[in-house]
Coordinates of N, CA and C in Angstrom, one line a residue:
X842 N 17.9 -1.4 -46.8 CA 17.9 -2.6 -46.0 C 19.2 -3.2 -45.9
X843 N 20.0 -3.2 -47.0 CA 21.3 -3.7 -47.0 C 22.2 -3.0 -46.1
X844 N 22.1 -1.7 -46.0 CA 22.9 -0.9 -45.1 C 22.6 -1.2 -43.6
X845 N 21.3 -1.4 -43.3 CA 20.8 -1.7 -42.0 C 21.4 -3.1 -41.6
X846 N 21.3 -4.0 -42.5 CA 21.8 -5.4 -42.2 C 23.3 -5.4 -41.9
X847 N 24.0 -4.6 -42.7 CA 25.5 -4.5 -42.5 C 25.8 -3.9 -41.1
X848 N 25.0 -2.8 -40.8 CA 25.2 -2.1 -39.5 C 25.0 -3.1 -38.3
X849 N 23.9 -3.9 -38.4 CA 23.6 -4.8 -37.4 C 24.7 -5.9 -37.2
X850 N 25.2 -6.4 -38.4 CA 26.2 -7.4 -38.4 C 27.5 -6.8 -37.7
X851 N 27.8 -5.6 -38.0 CA 29.0 -5.0 -37.4 C 28.8 -4.7 -35.9
X852 N 27.6 -4.3 -35.6 CA 27.3 -4.0 -34.2 C 27.5 -5.2 -33.3
X853 N 27.2 -6.4 -33.8 CA 27.2 -7.6 -33.0 C 28.5 -8.4 -33.1
X854 N 29.5 -7.8 -33.9 CA 30.8 -8.5 -33.9 C 31.4 -8.3 -32.5
X855 N 32.2 -9.3 -32.1 CA 32.8 -9.3 -30.8 C 34.2 -9.8 -30.9
X856 N 35.1 -9.0 -30.5 CA 36.5 -9.5 -30.5 C 36.8 -10.1 -29.1
X857 N 37.2 -11.4 -29.2 CA 37.4 -12.2 -27.9 C 38.8 -12.7 -27.9
X858 N 39.4 -12.5 -26.7 CA 40.8 -13.0 -26.5 C 40.6 -14.5 -26.1
X859 N 41.3 -15.3 -26.9 CA 41.2 -16.8 -26.6 C 41.9 -17.0 -25.2
X860 N 41.1 -17.8 -24.4 CA 41.6 -18.1 -23.1 C 42.8 -19.1 -23.2
X861 N 43.8 -18.9 -22.4 CA 44.9 -19.9 -22.3 C 44.5 -21.0 -21.3
X862 N 44.2 -22.2 -21.7 CA 43.6 -23.2 -20.8 C 44.7 -23.8 -19.9
X863 N 44.3 -24.1 -18.7 CA 45.2 -24.8 -17.7 C 44.7 -26.2 -17.4
X864 N 43.5 -26.5 -17.8 CA 42.9 -27.8 -17.5 C 42.1 -28.2 -18.7
X865 N 41.5 -29.4 -18.6 CA 40.6 -29.9 -19.6 C 39.2 -30.1 -19.0
X866 N 38.2 -29.8 -19.8 CA 36.8 -30.2 -19.5 C 36.4 -31.2 -20.5
X867 N 36.3 -32.4 -20.1 CA 36.0 -33.5 -21.0 C 34.5 -33.8 -21.0
X868 N 33.9 -33.9 -22.3 CA 32.5 -34.2 -22.4 C 32.3 -35.5 -23.2
X869 N 31.4 -36.3 -22.7 CA 31.1 -37.6 -23.4 C 29.7 -37.5 -23.8
X870 N 29.4 -37.3 -25.1 CA 28.0 -37.2 -25.6 C 27.5 -38.6 -25.8
X871 N 26.3 -38.9 -25.1 CA 25.6 -40.2 -25.3 C 24.2 -39.9 -25.7
X872 N 23.4 -40.9 -26.0 CA 22.0 -40.7 -26.1 C 21.6 -40.0 -24.8
X873 N 20.7 -39.0 -24.9 CA 20.5 -38.1 -23.7 C 19.9 -38.8 -22.5
X874 N 19.2 -40.0 -22.7 CA 18.7 -40.6 -21.5 C 19.9 -41.2 -20.7
X875 N 21.0 -41.4 -21.3 CA 22.2 -41.8 -20.5 C 23.0 -40.6 -20.0
X876 N 22.7 -39.5 -20.6 CA 23.3 -38.2 -20.1 C 24.6 -37.8 -20.8
X877 N 24.9 -36.5 -20.7 CA 26.1 -36.0 -21.1 C 27.1 -36.0 -19.9
X878 N 28.1 -36.8 -19.9 CA 29.0 -36.9 -18.8 C 30.1 -35.8 -19.0
X879 N 30.4 -35.1 -17.9 CA 31.5 -34.1 -18.0 C 32.4 -34.3 -16.8
X880 N 33.6 -33.9 -17.0 CA 34.6 -33.9 -15.9 C 35.7 -32.9 -16.2
X881 N 36.1 -32.2 -15.2 CA 37.2 -31.2 -15.2 C 38.5 -32.0 -14.8
X882 N 39.5 -32.1 -15.7 CA 40.7 -32.9 -15.4 C 41.9 -31.9 -15.3
X883 N 42.7 -32.2 -14.3 CA 43.9 -31.4 -14.1 C 45.1 -32.4 -13.8
X884 N 45.9 -32.6 -14.8 CA 47.1 -33.5 -14.7 C 46.7 -34.9 -14.0
X885 N 45.6 -35.5 -14.5 CA 45.3 -36.8 -14.0 C 44.3 -36.8 -12.9
X886 N 44.1 -35.6 -12.3 CA 43.1 -35.5 -11.2 C 41.8 -35.0 -11.7
X887 N 40.7 -35.6 -11.2 CA 39.4 -35.1 -11.6 C 38.9 -34.2 -10.5
X888 N 38.8 -32.9 -10.9 CA 38.4 -31.8 -10.0 C 36.9 -31.8 -9.7
X889 N 36.1 -32.1 -10.8 CA 34.7 -32.0 -10.7 C 34.1 -32.8 -11.8
X890 N 33.0 -33.6 -11.6 CA 32.4 -34.3 -12.6 C 30.9 -34.5 -12.3
X891 N 30.2 -34.8 -13.4 CA 28.7 -34.9 -13.2 C 28.1 -35.4 -14.5
X892 N 26.7 -35.5 -14.5 CA 26.0 -36.0 -15.6 C 24.8 -35.0 -15.8
X893 N 24.6 -34.5 -17.1 CA 23.5 -33.6 -17.4 C 22.5 -34.4 -18.2
X894 N 21.2 -34.5 -17.7 CA 20.2 -35.1 -18.4 C 18.9 -34.2 -18.4
X895 N 18.2 -34.3 -19.5 CA 16.9 -33.7 -19.5 C 15.9 -34.4 -18.6
X896 N 14.6 -33.9 -18.6 CA 13.6 -34.6 -17.8 C 13.1 -35.8 -18.6
X897 N 13.7 -37.0 -18.3 CA 13.5 -38.2 -19.1 C 12.0 -38.6 -19.1
X898 N 11.5 -38.8 -17.9 CA 10.1 -39.3 -17.8 C 9.1 -38.4 -18.5
X899 N 9.3 -37.1 -18.3 CA 8.3 -36.1 -18.9 C 8.4 -36.1 -20.5
X900 N 9.7 -36.3 -21.0 CA 9.8 -36.3 -22.4 C 9.2 -37.5 -23.0
X901 N 9.4 -38.7 -22.4 CA 8.9 -39.9 -22.9 C 7.3 -39.9 -22.9
X902 N 6.8 -39.3 -21.8 CA 5.3 -39.2 -21.7 C 4.8 -38.3 -22.8
X903 N 5.5 -37.2 -23.1 CA 5.0 -36.3 -24.2 C 5.2 -36.9 -25.5
X904 N 6.3 -37.7 -25.7 CA 6.5 -38.4 -27.0 C 5.3 -39.4 -27.2
X905 N 5.0 -40.1 -26.2 CA 3.9 -41.1 -26.4 C 2.5 -40.4 -26.6
X906 N 2.3 -39.3 -25.9 CA 1.0 -38.6 -26.1 C 1.0 -38.0 -27.5
X907 N 2.1 -37.5 -28.0 CA 2.1 -36.9 -29.3 C 1.8 -38.0 -30.4
X908 N 2.4 -39.2 -30.2 CA 2.2 -40.3 -31.1 C 0.7 -40.7 -31.1
X909 N 0.1 -40.8 -29.9 CA -1.3 -41.2 -29.8 C -2.2 -40.2 -30.5
X910 N -1.9 -38.9 -30.3 CA -2.7 -37.8 -30.9 C -2.5 -37.8 -32.5
X911 N -1.3 -38.1 -32.9 CA -1.0 -38.1 -34.3 C -1.8 -39.2 -35.0
X912 N -1.9 -40.4 -34.3 CA -2.6 -41.5 -34.8 C -4.1 -41.2 -34.9
X913 N -4.7 -40.6 -33.9 CA -6.1 -40.2 -33.9 C -6.4 -39.2 -34.9
X914 N -5.4 -38.3 -35.1 CA -5.6 -37.2 -36.1 C -5.7 -37.8 -37.5
X915 N -4.8 -38.8 -37.8 CA -4.8 -39.5 -39.1 C -6.1 -40.3 -39.3
X916 N -6.6 -40.9 -38.2 CA -7.7 -41.8 -38.3 C -9.0 -41.0 -38.4
X917 N -9.2 -40.0 -37.6 CA -10.5 -39.3 -37.6 C -10.5 -38.0 -38.4
X918 N -9.3 -37.4 -38.8 CA -9.2 -36.2 -39.5 C -10.0 -35.1 -38.7
X919 N -9.8 -35.1 -37.4 CA -10.5 -34.1 -36.5 C -9.5 -33.0 -36.3
X920 N -9.9 -31.7 -36.6 CA -9.1 -30.6 -36.5 C -8.6 -30.3 -35.1
X921 N -9.5 -30.5 -34.1 CA -9.1 -30.2 -32.7 C -8.1 -31.2 -32.2
X922 N -8.2 -32.5 -32.6 CA -7.2 -33.5 -32.2 C -5.9 -33.2 -32.9
X923 N -5.9 -32.8 -34.2 CA -4.7 -32.5 -34.9 C -4.0 -31.3 -34.3
X924 N -4.7 -30.3 -33.8 CA -4.1 -29.2 -33.2 C -3.5 -29.5 -31.9
X925 N -4.1 -30.4 -31.1 CA -3.5 -30.9 -29.9 C -2.3 -31.7 -30.1
X926 N -2.2 -32.5 -31.2 CA -1.0 -33.2 -31.5 C 0.1 -32.2 -31.8
X927 N -0.2 -31.2 -32.6 CA 0.8 -30.2 -33.0 C 1.3 -29.4 -31.8
X928 N 0.3 -29.1 -30.9 CA 0.7 -28.4 -29.6 C 1.6 -29.2 -28.7
X929 N 1.3 -30.5 -28.6 CA 2.1 -31.4 -27.8 C 3.5 -31.5 -28.3
X930 N 3.7 -31.6 -29.6 CA 5.0 -31.7 -30.2 C 5.8 -30.4 -30.1
X931 N 5.0 -29.2 -30.1 CA 5.7 -27.9 -29.9 C 6.2 -27.8 -28.5
X932 N 5.4 -28.2 -27.5 CA 5.8 -28.1 -26.1 C 7.0 -29.0 -25.9
X933 N 7.0 -30.2 -26.5 CA 8.2 -31.1 -26.4 C 9.4 -30.5 -27.0
X934 N 9.3 -29.8 -28.1 CA 10.4 -29.2 -28.8 C 11.0 -28.1 -27.9
X935 N 10.1 -27.3 -27.3 CA 10.5 -26.2 -26.4 C 11.2 -26.7 -25.2
X936 N 10.7 -27.8 -24.6 CA 11.3 -28.4 -23.4 C 12.7 -28.8 -23.7
X937 N 12.9 -29.5 -24.8 CA 14.3 -29.9 -25.2 C 15.2 -28.8 -25.5
X938 N 14.7 -27.8 -26.2 CA 15.5 -26.6 -26.5 C 15.9 -25.8 -25.2
X939 N 15.0 -25.7 -24.3 CA 15.3 -25.0 -23.0 C 16.4 -25.8 -22.3
X940 N 16.3 -27.1 -22.2 CA 17.3 -27.9 -21.5 C 18.7 -27.8 -22.2
X941 N 18.7 -27.8 -23.5 CA 19.9 -27.7 -24.3 C 20.6 -26.4 -24.0
X942 N 19.9 -25.3 -23.9 CA 20.4 -24.0 -23.7 C 21.0 -24.0 -22.2
X943 N 20.3 -24.5 -21.3 CA 20.8 -24.5 -19.9 C 22.0 -25.4 -19.7
X944 N 22.0 -26.6 -20.4 CA 23.2 -27.4 -20.3 C 24.4 -26.8 -20.9
X945 N 24.2 -26.2 -22.1 CA 25.4 -25.5 -22.8 C 25.9 -24.4 -21.9
X946 N 25.1 -23.6 -21.3 CA 25.5 -22.5 -20.4 C 26.3 -23.1 -19.2
X947 N 25.8 -24.2 -18.6 CA 26.5 -24.8 -17.5 C 27.9 -25.2 -17.8
X948 N 28.0 -25.9 -19.0 CA 29.3 -26.5 -19.4 C 30.3 -25.3 -19.7
X949 N 29.9 -24.3 -20.4 CA 30.8 -23.2 -20.8 C 31.2 -22.4 -19.5
X950 N 30.2 -22.3 -18.6 CA 30.5 -21.6 -17.3 C 31.6 -22.3 -16.6
X951 N 31.5 -23.7 -16.5 CA 32.5 -24.5 -15.9 C 33.9 -24.3 -16.5
X952 N 33.9 -24.3 -17.9 CA 35.1 -24.1 -18.6 C 35.8 -22.8 -18.2
X953 N 35.0 -21.7 -18.1 CA 35.6 -20.4 -17.8 C 36.0 -20.4 -16.3
X954 N 35.3 -21.1 -15.5 CA 35.6 -21.1 -14.0 C 36.9 -21.8 -13.8
X955 N 37.1 -22.9 -14.5 CA 38.4 -23.7 -14.3 C 39.5 -23.4 -15.3
X956 N 39.2 -22.4 -16.2 CA 40.1 -22.1 -17.3 C 40.5 -23.4 -18.0
X957 N 39.5 -24.0 -18.5 CA 39.6 -25.4 -19.1 C 39.3 -25.3 -20.6
X958 N 40.0 -26.0 -21.4 CA 39.7 -26.3 -22.8 C 38.6 -27.4 -22.8
X959 N 37.6 -27.3 -23.7 CA 36.6 -28.3 -23.8 C 36.9 -29.3 -24.8
X960 N 37.0 -30.6 -24.4 CA 37.3 -31.7 -25.4 C 36.0 -32.5 -25.4
X961 N 35.4 -32.6 -26.5 CA 34.1 -33.3 -26.6 C 34.2 -34.6 -27.4
X962 N 33.8 -35.7 -26.8 CA 33.8 -37.0 -27.5 C 32.4 -37.2 -28.0
X963 N 32.3 -37.2 -29.4 CA 31.0 -37.3 -30.0 C 31.0 -38.6 -30.9
X964 N 29.9 -39.4 -30.7 CA 29.8 -40.6 -31.5 C 29.8 -40.3 -33.0
X965 N 30.2 -41.2 -33.8 CA 30.2 -41.0 -35.3 C 28.8 -40.9 -35.8
X966 N 28.6 -40.1 -36.9 CA 27.2 -39.9 -37.5 C 26.7 -41.3 -37.9
X967 N 27.6 -42.1 -38.4 CA 27.1 -43.4 -38.9 C 26.5 -44.3 -37.8
X968 N 27.2 -44.2 -36.6 CA 26.7 -45.0 -35.5 C 25.3 -44.5 -35.1
X969 N 25.1 -43.2 -35.0 CA 23.9 -42.7 -34.6 C 22.8 -43.0 -35.6
X970 N 23.1 -43.0 -36.9 CA 22.1 -43.3 -37.9 C 21.7 -44.7 -37.8
X971 N 22.6 -45.6 -37.5 CA 22.3 -47.0 -37.4 C 21.3 -47.2 -36.2
X972 N 21.6 -46.5 -35.1 CA 20.6 -46.6 -34.0 C 19.3 -46.1 -34.3
X973 N 19.2 -45.0 -35.0 CA 17.9 -44.4 -35.4 C 17.1 -45.3 -36.3
X974 N 17.8 -46.0 -37.2 CA 17.2 -46.8 -38.2 C 16.9 -48.3 -37.7
X975 N 17.5 -48.6 -36.5 CA 17.4 -49.9 -36.0 C 16.2 -50.1 -35.1
X976 N 16.3 -51.0 -34.1 CA 15.2 -51.3 -33.2 C 15.2 -50.5 -32.0
X977 N 15.8 -49.3 -32.0 CA 15.8 -48.4 -30.9 C 14.4 -48.0 -30.5
X978 N 14.0 -48.0 -29.2 CA 12.7 -47.7 -28.8 C 12.2 -46.4 -29.4
X979 N 11.0 -46.3 -30.0 CA 10.6 -45.1 -30.7 C 10.5 -43.9 -29.8
X980 N 10.1 -44.1 -28.5 CA 10.0 -43.0 -27.6 C 11.3 -42.4 -27.1
X981 N 12.4 -43.2 -27.4 CA 13.7 -42.7 -27.0 C 14.5 -42.2 -28.1
X982 N 14.0 -42.2 -29.3 CA 14.8 -41.7 -30.5 C 15.0 -40.2 -30.4
X983 N 14.2 -39.5 -29.7 CA 14.4 -38.0 -29.5 C 15.7 -37.8 -28.8
X984 N 16.1 -38.8 -27.9 CA 17.3 -38.6 -27.1 C 18.6 -38.8 -27.9
X985 N 18.4 -39.2 -29.2 CA 19.6 -39.4 -30.1 C 20.0 -38.1 -30.8
X986 N 19.1 -37.1 -30.6 CA 19.4 -35.8 -31.3 C 20.1 -34.8 -30.4
X987 N 21.4 -34.8 -30.4 CA 22.1 -33.8 -29.6 C 22.9 -32.9 -30.5
X988 N 22.6 -32.8 -31.8 CA 23.4 -31.9 -32.7 C 23.3 -30.5 -32.2
X989 N 22.1 -30.0 -31.8 CA 21.9 -28.6 -31.4 C 22.7 -28.3 -30.2
X990 N 22.7 -29.3 -29.2 CA 23.4 -29.1 -28.0 C 24.9 -28.9 -28.3
X991 N 25.4 -29.7 -29.2 CA 26.9 -29.6 -29.6 C 27.1 -28.2 -30.2
X992 N 26.2 -27.7 -31.0 CA 26.3 -26.4 -31.7 C 26.3 -25.3 -30.6
X993 N 25.3 -25.4 -29.7 CA 25.2 -24.4 -28.6 C 26.5 -24.3 -27.8
X994 N 27.0 -25.4 -27.4 CA 28.3 -25.4 -26.6 C 29.4 -24.8 -27.4
X995 N 29.5 -25.2 -28.7 CA 30.6 -24.6 -29.5 C 30.4 -23.1 -29.7
X996 N 29.2 -22.7 -29.9 CA 29.0 -21.2 -30.1 C 29.3 -20.4 -28.9
X997 N 28.8 -20.9 -27.7 CA 29.0 -20.2 -26.5 C 30.5 -20.2 -26.1
X998 N 31.2 -21.4 -26.4 CA 32.6 -21.4 -26.1 C 33.4 -20.4 -26.9
X999 N 33.0 -20.3 -28.2 CA 33.6 -19.3 -29.1 C 33.4 -17.9 -28.6
X1000 N 32.1 -17.6 -28.2 CA 31.7 -16.3 -27.7 C 32.6 -15.9 -26.5
X1001 N 32.9 -16.8 -25.6 CA 33.6 -16.5 -24.4 C 35.1 -16.8 -24.5
X1002 N 35.6 -17.3 -25.6 CA 37.0 -17.5 -25.8 C 37.5 -18.7 -25.2
X1003 N 36.6 -19.7 -25.0 CA 37.1 -21.0 -24.4 C 37.4 -22.0 -25.6
X1004 N 38.6 -22.6 -25.6 CA 38.9 -23.5 -26.7 C 38.0 -24.7 -26.7
X1005 N 37.6 -25.1 -27.9 CA 36.6 -26.2 -28.0 C 37.1 -27.1 -29.1
X1006 N 37.1 -28.4 -28.9 CA 37.6 -29.4 -29.9 C 36.8 -30.7 -29.7
X1007 N 36.4 -31.3 -30.9 CA 35.8 -32.6 -30.9 C 36.8 -33.6 -31.3
X1008 N 36.9 -34.7 -30.4 CA 37.9 -35.7 -30.7 C 37.3 -37.0 -30.2
X1009 N 37.7 -38.1 -30.9 CA 37.2 -39.4 -30.6 C 37.9 -40.0 -29.4
X1010 N 37.2 -40.1 -28.3 CA 37.8 -40.7 -27.1 C 37.0 -42.0 -26.8
X1011 N 37.6 -43.1 -27.1 CA 36.9 -44.4 -27.1 C 36.5 -44.8 -25.8
X1012 N 35.3 -45.4 -25.7 CA 34.7 -45.8 -24.4 C 34.8 -47.3 -24.2
X1013 N 35.2 -48.1 -25.3 CA 35.3 -49.5 -25.1 C 36.7 -50.0 -25.4
X1014 N 37.6 -49.1 -25.6 CA 39.1 -49.4 -25.8 C 39.8 -49.0 -24.5
X1015 N 40.6 -49.9 -23.9 CA 41.2 -49.6 -22.7 C 42.2 -48.4 -22.8
X1016 N 42.1 -47.4 -22.0 CA 43.1 -46.3 -22.0 C 44.5 -46.6 -21.5
X1017 N 44.6 -47.8 -20.8 CA 45.9 -48.1 -20.2 C 46.7 -49.0 -21.2
X1018 N 46.0 -50.1 -21.8 CA 46.8 -51.0 -22.6 C 46.3 -51.0 -24.1
X1019 N 45.2 -50.4 -24.3 CA 44.7 -50.3 -25.7 C 43.9 -51.5 -26.1
X1020 N 43.6 -52.4 -25.2 CA 42.9 -53.6 -25.5 C 41.4 -53.4 -25.6
X1021 N 40.7 -54.3 -26.2 CA 39.2 -54.2 -26.3 C 38.6 -54.7 -25.0
X1022 N 37.7 -53.9 -24.4 CA 37.1 -54.2 -23.1 C 35.8 -54.8 -23.3
X1023 N 35.4 -55.6 -22.3 CA 34.1 -56.3 -22.3 C 33.1 -55.4 -21.5
X1024 N 31.9 -55.3 -22.0 CA 30.9 -54.5 -21.3 C 29.8 -55.3 -20.6
X1025 N 29.5 -54.9 -19.4 CA 28.5 -55.6 -18.6 C 27.2 -54.9 -18.8
X1026 N 26.0 -55.5 -18.4 CA 24.7 -54.9 -18.6 C 24.6 -53.5 -17.9
X1027 N 25.3 -53.3 -16.8 CA 25.2 -52.0 -16.1 C 26.0 -50.9 -16.6
X1028 N 26.5 -51.0 -17.9 CA 27.3 -50.0 -18.5 C 28.7 -49.9 -17.9
X1029 N 29.2 -50.9 -17.2 CA 30.5 -50.9 -16.7 C 31.4 -51.8 -17.7
X1030 N 32.6 -51.3 -17.9 CA 33.5 -52.0 -18.9 C 34.7 -52.5 -18.1
X1031 N 35.3 -53.6 -18.5 CA 36.5 -54.1 -17.8 C 37.5 -54.6 -18.9
X1032 N 38.8 -54.5 -18.5 CA 39.8 -55.0 -19.4 C 40.6 -56.1 -18.7
X1033 N 41.2 -56.9 -19.5 CA 42.1 -58.0 -18.9 C 43.2 -57.5 -18.1
X1034 N 43.6 -56.3 -18.4 CA 44.8 -55.7 -17.7 C 44.4 -55.2 -16.3
X1035 N 43.1 -55.2 -16.0 CA 42.7 -54.8 -14.6 C 41.9 -53.5 -14.6
X1036 N 42.0 -52.7 -15.7 CA 41.2 -51.5 -15.7 C 39.7 -51.7 -15.7
X1037 N 39.0 -50.9 -15.0 CA 37.5 -51.1 -14.9 C 36.9 -49.7 -14.6
X1038 N 35.8 -49.4 -15.3 CA 35.1 -48.1 -15.1 C 33.8 -48.2 -15.7
X1039 N 32.9 -47.2 -15.3 CA 31.7 -47.0 -16.0 C 32.0 -46.6 -17.5
X1040 N 31.3 -47.1 -18.4 CA 31.6 -46.8 -19.8 C 31.7 -45.3 -20.1
X1041 N 30.8 -44.6 -19.5 CA 30.7 -43.1 -19.8 C 31.8 -42.3 -19.2
X1042 N 32.6 -43.0 -18.4 CA 33.8 -42.2 -17.8 C 35.1 -42.6 -18.4
X1043 N 35.1 -43.6 -19.3 CA 36.4 -44.0 -20.0 C 37.0 -42.8 -20.7
X1044 N 36.2 -42.0 -21.5 CA 36.8 -40.8 -22.2 C 37.6 -39.9 -21.3
X1045 N 37.2 -39.8 -20.0 CA 37.9 -39.0 -19.0 C 39.3 -39.5 -18.9
X1046 N 39.5 -40.8 -18.8 CA 40.8 -41.4 -18.6 C 41.6 -41.3 -19.9
X1047 N 41.0 -41.3 -21.1 CA 41.7 -41.1 -22.3 C 42.2 -39.7 -22.3
X1048 N 41.4 -38.7 -21.9 CA 41.8 -37.3 -21.9 C 43.0 -37.1 -21.0

C-alpha cells in the first residue's frame, strides 16, 4: 500500500512555470451576501470588474428551513424529521461548495487571461470571529465562512502558476491621503480630501 500511495503522489506531481504577471487582479473578500469584489488593474486603469455572489435568497431559505427542522427534531425526536433536517443541511453544504468551486475557477481563469497576479484583501480572523459571536443575523452567518473559497483560489492559482498573495487593503482608510473615511448606510465611503467610492471598491484603489 505504501508503494501504491507513493506512486500516486508522484503521478500527480506537476511542474508549473510561474507566470510573469503584467497586471493585478484584486479581490476584496466580504461576507458573501455583499459579494467577492474583483477587478483587473493595469497601471491605474480598471480593465474589468465585477461581484461574485452565491444564490443569497435560496441559501437563506434553506438555512431557515434547516433551523426549523432541527428544532422539530429536538422537540419530537422523530427520525423522519431529523433525516429531513440532515438532508437540508447537506443540500445547503453542496450548494455552497459548488458555488465556491465555480467562483474560484472564474477568478483564476481571469488571472490567466490577463496575465495578472492575484492580490486578495482578506478580513482579519478576529474581525470575523467578533461578527460570528455578535448580533449578526443567524441566517446570514453562513455567509461569513469563505475560508474554503480562499483555499480553492490559492490552490488553483498554484496549479496554473498564477502568483497569489493575501494583503490587507483597507476599505475605510483613504488611499489618497491616508485619512479615516466616513461610511454611509449604502456602503459608500467618503474622505475629507474629496475621495469617494463604494466601500468594496476601495481595495482596488489601494492596489
